[in-house]
Coordinates of C-alpha atoms and ligand atoms in Angstrom, one line a residue:
M19 CA 12.4 -8.6 -7.8
D20 CA 15.2 -6.9 -9.7
Q21 CA 18.9 -7.7 -10.0
I22 CA 19.7 -5.7 -6.9
D23 CA 17.1 -7.6 -4.9
E24 CA 18.5 -11.0 -6.1
L25 CA 22.0 -9.9 -5.1
I26 CA 20.8 -8.9 -1.6
L27 CA 19.1 -12.3 -1.1
R28 CA 22.2 -14.2 -2.1
E29 CA 24.1 -12.4 0.7
T30 CA 21.4 -12.9 3.3
P31 CA 21.6 -15.0 6.5
D32 CA 19.1 -17.9 6.6
Q33 CA 17.3 -16.7 9.7
A34 CA 16.1 -13.5 11.1
S35 CA 13.3 -12.7 13.6
A36 CA 12.7 -9.1 12.5
I37 CA 13.5 -7.7 9.1
A38 CA 13.4 -4.1 7.9
V39 CA 12.9 -3.6 4.1
I40 CA 14.0 -0.1 3.0
D41 CA 13.0 1.3 -0.4
A42 CA 12.8 -2.2 -1.8
P43 CA 9.2 -3.3 -2.2
G44 CA 10.3 -6.2 -4.4
L45 CA 11.8 -7.9 -1.3
V46 CA 8.8 -7.8 1.0
E47 CA 7.3 -11.2 0.0
R48 CA 10.6 -12.9 0.7
A49 CA 10.9 -11.2 4.0
L50 CA 7.5 -12.5 5.0
E51 CA 8.7 -16.0 4.3
I52 CA 11.6 -15.6 6.7
A53 CA 10.4 -13.5 9.6
A54 CA 7.2 -12.9 11.5
D55 CA 8.1 -9.3 12.1
V56 CA 8.5 -7.4 8.8
R57 CA 8.7 -3.6 8.7
V58 CA 8.8 -1.7 5.5
W59 CA 9.8 1.8 4.9
C60 CA 9.8 3.5 1.5
D61 CA 10.7 7.2 0.9
D62 CA 8.9 7.4 -2.4
V63 CA 5.1 7.2 -2.1
R64 CA 5.0 5.2 -5.4
D65 CA 7.1 2.5 -3.8
A66 CA 5.0 2.6 -0.6
E67 CA 1.8 2.1 -2.6
L68 CA 3.1 -1.3 -3.8
V69 CA 3.2 -2.6 -0.2
D70 CA 0.5 -3.8 2.1
E71 CA -0.4 -0.9 4.3
D72 CA -0.2 -3.0 7.5
L73 CA 3.5 -3.6 6.9
L74 CA 4.5 0.0 6.4
V75 CA 6.0 1.9 9.3
E76 CA 5.2 5.6 9.7
H77 CA 8.7 6.8 10.5
P78 CA 12.2 5.4 9.8
E79 CA 12.8 5.3 13.6
D80 CA 10.1 2.6 13.8
L81 CA 12.6 0.2 12.2
A82 CA 14.8 0.3 15.3
G83 CA 15.4 -3.2 16.9
V84 CA 15.4 -5.4 13.8
D85 CA 18.2 -8.0 13.4
L86 CA 18.3 -7.9 9.6
A87 CA 17.8 -5.0 7.2
W88 CA 17.7 -4.9 3.4
G89 CA 17.8 -1.8 1.3
H90 CA 18.4 -0.3 -2.1
L91 CA 21.2 2.2 -1.7
P92 CA 19.9 5.8 -1.8
K93 CA 21.3 8.5 -4.0
S94 CA 22.7 10.6 -1.1
L95 CA 25.1 9.8 1.7
A96 CA 22.9 11.7 4.1
A97 CA 20.0 9.3 3.2
L98 CA 22.2 6.3 3.8
D99 CA 23.3 7.8 7.2
Q100 CA 19.7 8.2 8.3
Q101 CA 18.9 4.6 7.2
A102 CA 21.9 3.2 9.1
A103 CA 21.0 5.2 12.2
S104 CA 17.3 4.2 12.1
I105 CA 18.0 0.4 12.2
Q106 CA 20.1 0.4 15.3
G107 CA 18.8 -0.9 18.6
A108 CA 19.1 -4.7 18.6
Q109 CA 22.2 -6.3 20.1
D110 CA 23.2 -7.4 16.6
V111 CA 21.9 -6.2 13.2
T112 CA 23.1 -7.0 9.7
F113 CA 22.4 -4.4 7.0
I114 CA 22.6 -5.5 3.3
T115 CA 22.1 -2.7 0.9
G116 CA 22.7 -2.8 -2.9
G117 CA 22.9 -0.7 -5.9
R118 CA 24.3 -0.2 -9.4
V119 CA 28.1 -0.2 -9.3
K120 CA 28.1 3.1 -11.3
H121 CA 26.2 4.9 -8.5
M122 CA 28.3 3.6 -5.7
S123 CA 31.3 5.2 -4.0
K124 CA 33.8 4.5 -1.2
S125 CA 32.1 7.2 0.9
M126 CA 29.1 4.8 1.3
N127 CA 31.4 2.3 3.1
E128 CA 32.6 5.2 5.3
V129 CA 29.0 6.2 6.2
L130 CA 28.2 2.6 7.1
G131 CA 31.5 2.4 9.0
K132 CA 30.2 5.1 11.3
H133 CA 27.2 3.0 12.4
F134 CA 28.7 -0.5 12.2
T135 CA 31.9 -2.1 13.4
A136 CA 32.3 -4.1 10.1
V137 CA 31.5 -3.3 6.5
N138 CA 32.4 -5.2 3.3
A139 CA 31.4 -5.1 -0.3
T140 CA 30.1 -8.2 -2.2
R141 CA 31.5 -9.2 -5.6
G142 CA 29.8 -7.4 -8.4
H143 CA 27.0 -9.3 -10.2
K144 CA 25.4 -7.9 -13.4
K145 CA 26.7 -4.4 -12.8
S146 CA 25.3 -4.4 -9.3
R147 CA 27.0 -4.8 -5.9
A148 CA 25.9 -5.0 -2.3
L149 CA 27.4 -3.6 0.9
R150 CA 27.1 -5.6 4.1
A151 CA 27.4 -4.0 7.5
W152 CA 27.1 -5.6 10.9
G153 CA 27.9 -5.0 14.5
P154 CA 25.8 -1.9 15.4
A155 CA 27.5 1.0 17.0
N156 CA 24.2 2.1 18.4
L157 CA 24.8 5.8 17.9
P158 CA 21.7 7.9 18.7
T159 CA 20.2 9.3 15.5
D160 CA 20.7 13.0 14.8
W161 CA 18.0 13.3 12.2
P162 CA 16.3 15.5 11.2
K163 CA 18.8 18.3 11.1
A164 CA 18.1 22.0 11.2
R165 CA 20.0 25.1 10.2
H166 CA 19.1 28.8 10.3
N167 CA 19.3 30.5 6.9
E168 CA 20.5 34.1 7.4
V169 CA 19.5 35.3 3.9
L170 CA 15.9 34.4 4.3
D171 CA 15.8 34.5 8.1
L172 CA 14.2 31.0 8.1
T173 CA 15.2 27.8 9.8
I174 CA 15.4 24.9 7.3
V175 CA 14.9 21.4 8.5
A176 CA 15.9 18.3 6.5
H177 CA 15.8 14.5 6.7
G178 CA 18.5 12.4 4.9
S179 CA 16.8 12.1 1.5
T180 CA 15.6 15.7 1.4
F181 CA 16.7 17.6 -1.7
S182 CA 19.4 20.2 -0.8
G183 CA 19.4 19.2 2.9
T184 CA 19.2 22.2 5.2
K185 CA 20.7 24.4 2.5
L186 CA 18.9 26.9 0.3
D187 CA 19.3 25.7 -3.2
A188 CA 20.7 28.4 -5.6
G189 CA 17.8 28.0 -8.0
T190 CA 15.3 28.3 -5.2
R191 CA 17.1 31.4 -4.0
L192 CA 16.7 33.1 -7.4
L193 CA 13.1 32.1 -7.4
L194 CA 12.3 33.5 -4.0
D195 CA 14.3 36.7 -4.7
N196 CA 11.9 37.4 -7.6
L197 CA 8.6 36.0 -6.5
A198 CA 5.4 38.1 -6.5
V199 CA 2.5 35.7 -5.9
D200 CA -1.2 36.4 -5.8
G201 CA -3.1 34.1 -3.5
P202 CA -4.7 33.1 -1.4
R203 CA -4.4 29.4 -2.2
V204 CA -0.9 28.5 -3.3
L205 CA 0.8 25.2 -3.9
D206 CA 4.5 24.5 -3.4
F207 CA 5.0 21.6 -5.8
G208 CA 7.9 19.3 -4.9
S209 CA 8.4 21.0 -1.6
G210 CA 11.7 19.3 -0.5
N211 CA 12.9 20.9 2.7
G212 CA 9.8 23.2 2.7
V213 CA 11.7 26.5 2.3
I214 CA 9.4 27.8 -0.5
A215 CA 6.3 26.8 1.5
A216 CA 7.5 28.5 4.7
F217 CA 8.5 31.6 2.7
L218 CA 5.0 31.8 1.2
A219 CA 3.2 31.1 4.5
R220 CA 5.1 33.9 6.1
L221 CA 3.6 36.2 3.5
G222 CA 0.2 35.2 4.9
L223 CA -0.9 33.0 2.0
E224 CA -2.8 29.7 2.4
V225 CA 0.0 27.2 1.6
E226 CA -0.3 23.6 0.5
A227 CA 2.8 21.6 -0.2
R228 CA 3.3 18.2 -1.8
D229 CA 6.1 15.8 -2.5
V230 CA 6.6 12.2 -3.5
S231 CA 9.4 11.8 -0.8
W232 CA 8.5 11.1 2.8
S233 CA 11.6 12.9 3.8
A234 CA 10.5 16.0 2.0
V235 CA 7.0 16.0 3.4
A236 CA 8.3 15.5 7.0
A237 CA 10.9 18.1 6.5
T238 CA 8.4 20.6 5.1
L239 CA 6.1 20.2 8.1
E240 CA 9.1 20.5 10.5
T241 CA 10.4 23.6 8.6
A242 CA 6.9 25.2 8.9
K243 CA 6.9 24.4 12.7
A244 CA 10.4 25.7 13.2
N245 CA 9.3 29.0 11.7
D246 CA 5.9 29.1 13.4
V247 CA 3.8 29.1 10.1
D248 CA 1.0 26.9 8.8
V249 CA 1.6 24.7 5.8
H250 CA -0.5 21.7 4.8
A251 CA 1.8 19.1 3.3
T252 CA 0.8 15.9 1.5
W253 CA 2.8 12.8 0.5
V254 CA 1.6 12.3 -3.0
A255 CA 2.9 12.3 -6.6
G256 CA 1.7 14.9 -9.1
I257 CA -1.3 17.2 -8.9
D258 CA -3.9 15.2 -10.8
D259 CA -6.1 14.8 -7.7
Y260 CA -6.9 18.6 -7.5
A261 CA -10.3 19.8 -8.5
D262 CA -10.5 22.1 -11.6
A263 CA -9.5 25.7 -10.9
A264 CA -8.6 24.9 -7.3
L265 CA -5.4 26.9 -7.0
D266 CA -4.5 30.6 -7.4
A267 CA -0.8 29.8 -7.9
I268 CA 1.7 27.1 -8.1
V269 CA 5.3 27.8 -7.1
T270 CA 8.0 25.2 -7.9
N271 CA 11.6 24.3 -8.3
P272 CA 10.5 21.1 -10.1
P273 CA 12.1 17.7 -10.1
F274 CA 14.6 16.8 -12.8
H275 CA 15.6 13.4 -11.5
Q276 CA 13.8 10.1 -10.8
G277 CA 16.2 8.4 -8.3
T278 CA 19.6 8.5 -9.9
T279 CA 18.3 9.1 -13.5
K280 CA 17.8 12.5 -15.1
D281 CA 14.1 12.6 -15.9
S282 CA 11.7 15.5 -16.5
T283 CA 8.6 13.3 -17.0
D284 CA 7.0 14.3 -13.6
T285 CA 7.6 17.9 -14.2
L286 CA 6.1 17.9 -17.7
D287 CA 3.1 16.0 -16.4
M288 CA 2.6 18.6 -13.7
F289 CA 2.9 21.4 -16.3
R290 CA 0.2 19.7 -18.4
A291 CA -2.1 19.4 -15.4
A292 CA -1.5 23.0 -14.2
R293 CA -3.9 24.6 -16.8
R294 CA -6.8 22.6 -15.3
V295 CA -5.8 22.9 -11.7
L296 CA -5.1 26.7 -11.7
R297 CA -8.0 29.1 -11.9
P298 CA -8.1 31.2 -15.1
G299 CA -5.6 34.0 -14.6
G300 CA -3.8 31.9 -12.0
Q301 CA 0.0 31.7 -12.2
L302 CA 2.7 29.0 -12.3
W303 CA 6.1 30.3 -11.0
C304 CA 9.0 28.0 -11.9
V305 CA 12.8 28.0 -11.7
Y306 CA 14.9 25.6 -13.8
N307 CA 18.3 25.0 -15.2
S308 CA 18.5 27.4 -18.1
H309 CA 19.4 24.7 -20.7
L310 CA 16.1 23.0 -20.2
P311 CA 13.5 23.7 -22.9
Y312 CA 10.7 24.4 -20.4
R313 CA 9.6 27.9 -21.6
R314 CA 8.2 26.8 -24.9
F315 CA 6.5 23.9 -23.2
L316 CA 4.9 26.2 -20.6
N317 CA 3.8 28.6 -23.3
E318 CA 2.1 25.8 -25.1
H319 CA 0.6 23.9 -22.1
V320 CA -0.2 26.6 -19.5
G321 CA -0.2 30.0 -21.1
P322 CA 1.9 33.1 -21.9
T323 CA 5.2 32.7 -20.1
R324 CA 7.7 35.4 -19.4
V325 CA 11.2 35.3 -18.0
V326 CA 11.3 37.1 -14.6
A327 CA 15.0 36.5 -13.8
Q328 CA 18.0 34.7 -15.1
D329 CA 21.6 34.1 -13.9
R330 CA 24.3 31.9 -15.4
A331 CA 22.7 28.7 -14.3
Y332 CA 19.0 29.3 -13.7
T333 CA 15.9 30.8 -15.3
V334 CA 12.8 32.0 -13.4
V335 CA 9.6 32.2 -15.4
V336 CA 5.9 32.9 -14.6
S337 CA 3.2 31.5 -16.8
E338 CA -0.4 32.8 -16.7
N339 CA -3.2 30.3 -17.1
Q340 CA -5.4 31.3 -20.0
G341 CA -8.0 28.5 -19.2
S342 CA -8.8 25.7 -21.6
Ligands
SAM25 C1 14.4 20.2 -7.2 S1 13.6 19.6 -5.7 C2 13.0 21.1 -5.0 C3 12.8 21.0 -3.5 C4 12.5 22.3 -2.8 N1 11.2 22.9 -3.3 C5 13.6 23.4 -2.9 O1 13.3 24.3 -3.6 O2 14.7 23.2 -2.4 C6 12.2 18.9 -6.4 C7 11.3 18.1 -5.4 O3 10.3 17.4 -6.2 C8 9.9 16.2 -5.6 N2 9.2 15.4 -6.6 C9 9.7 14.6 -7.5 N3 8.8 14.0 -8.3 C10 7.6 14.5 -7.8 C11 6.2 14.3 -8.1 N4 5.8 13.5 -9.1 N5 5.3 14.9 -7.3 C12 5.6 15.7 -6.3 N6 6.9 15.9 -6.0 C13 7.9 15.3 -6.7 C14 11.3 15.7 -5.2 O4 11.2 14.7 -4.2 C15 12.0 16.9 -4.7 O5 11.8 17.1 -3.3

């Protein structure tokens, strides 16, 4: 349990018959002491791996009908909206969700106010605070959302936590405008809404996609379906489980955050693993914020790396694997 978990428990009613635990694996044990029906949903596969498989639900909508829900506040308002919509269904439900004060905004109360008749904020404790919402409005969920992107002529589908939602990220657009990939077997690493994967699949390539986020993997599959292309998407972190020389290319707009913290660790780990996982001569295509020192790292860890395109914000590079 962390400080946010402790704060949530302080605010919790003594009794509940069904509890939803959202993105908060540290609270599962306590939930099992209170209720016979405990349902856990985690967006990040690394959180899900901390929880007994039997307690995990497959889809956020499987949380519907609980009378108490605990959560860690997500980064995006859209993610909070989907969580609040998913736990509706019972005659009454109380949702207690906490986070670090510096990551909280008034808009979070407004999002909860759409789904509940009452919302208040607890007093701060050790730089954390919880929001408590009750009185479900029972609005039907409108997740996932879809939008047609005219530039690419692709429909993009997103869940609440999906990076960039149904929009085409500006860095991703620069990458796709300049991409020339040799296949057939290509991985979209960190697939988000699946726009890169769908774009590659439309070119006739064999496309695999992976992401740590459930919302991303679900969105990737739904984007592929909406565009009538085949993509094999996996909910997993990193690429360490691939066999040597398995892939002809990796295409990525890689992560630069872990939750609310700026962090390139996952990206650098993936770059390090790429030399083994790509066949000799295979390519890693990557777009990143131009201030990041990735080019030198890619030169050193994958192979010769050249800049393919650059604008004021982003750089697109391709690295050729020289083998070990
Ligand atoms: C910058 S977003 C790009 C999303 C999408 N490809 C696009 O271009 O819009 C990076 C994605 O990487 C995912 N991610 C973060 N860490 C990861 C890891 N260790 N393994 C796989 N995916 C990861 C994030 O969930 C996020 O969806």
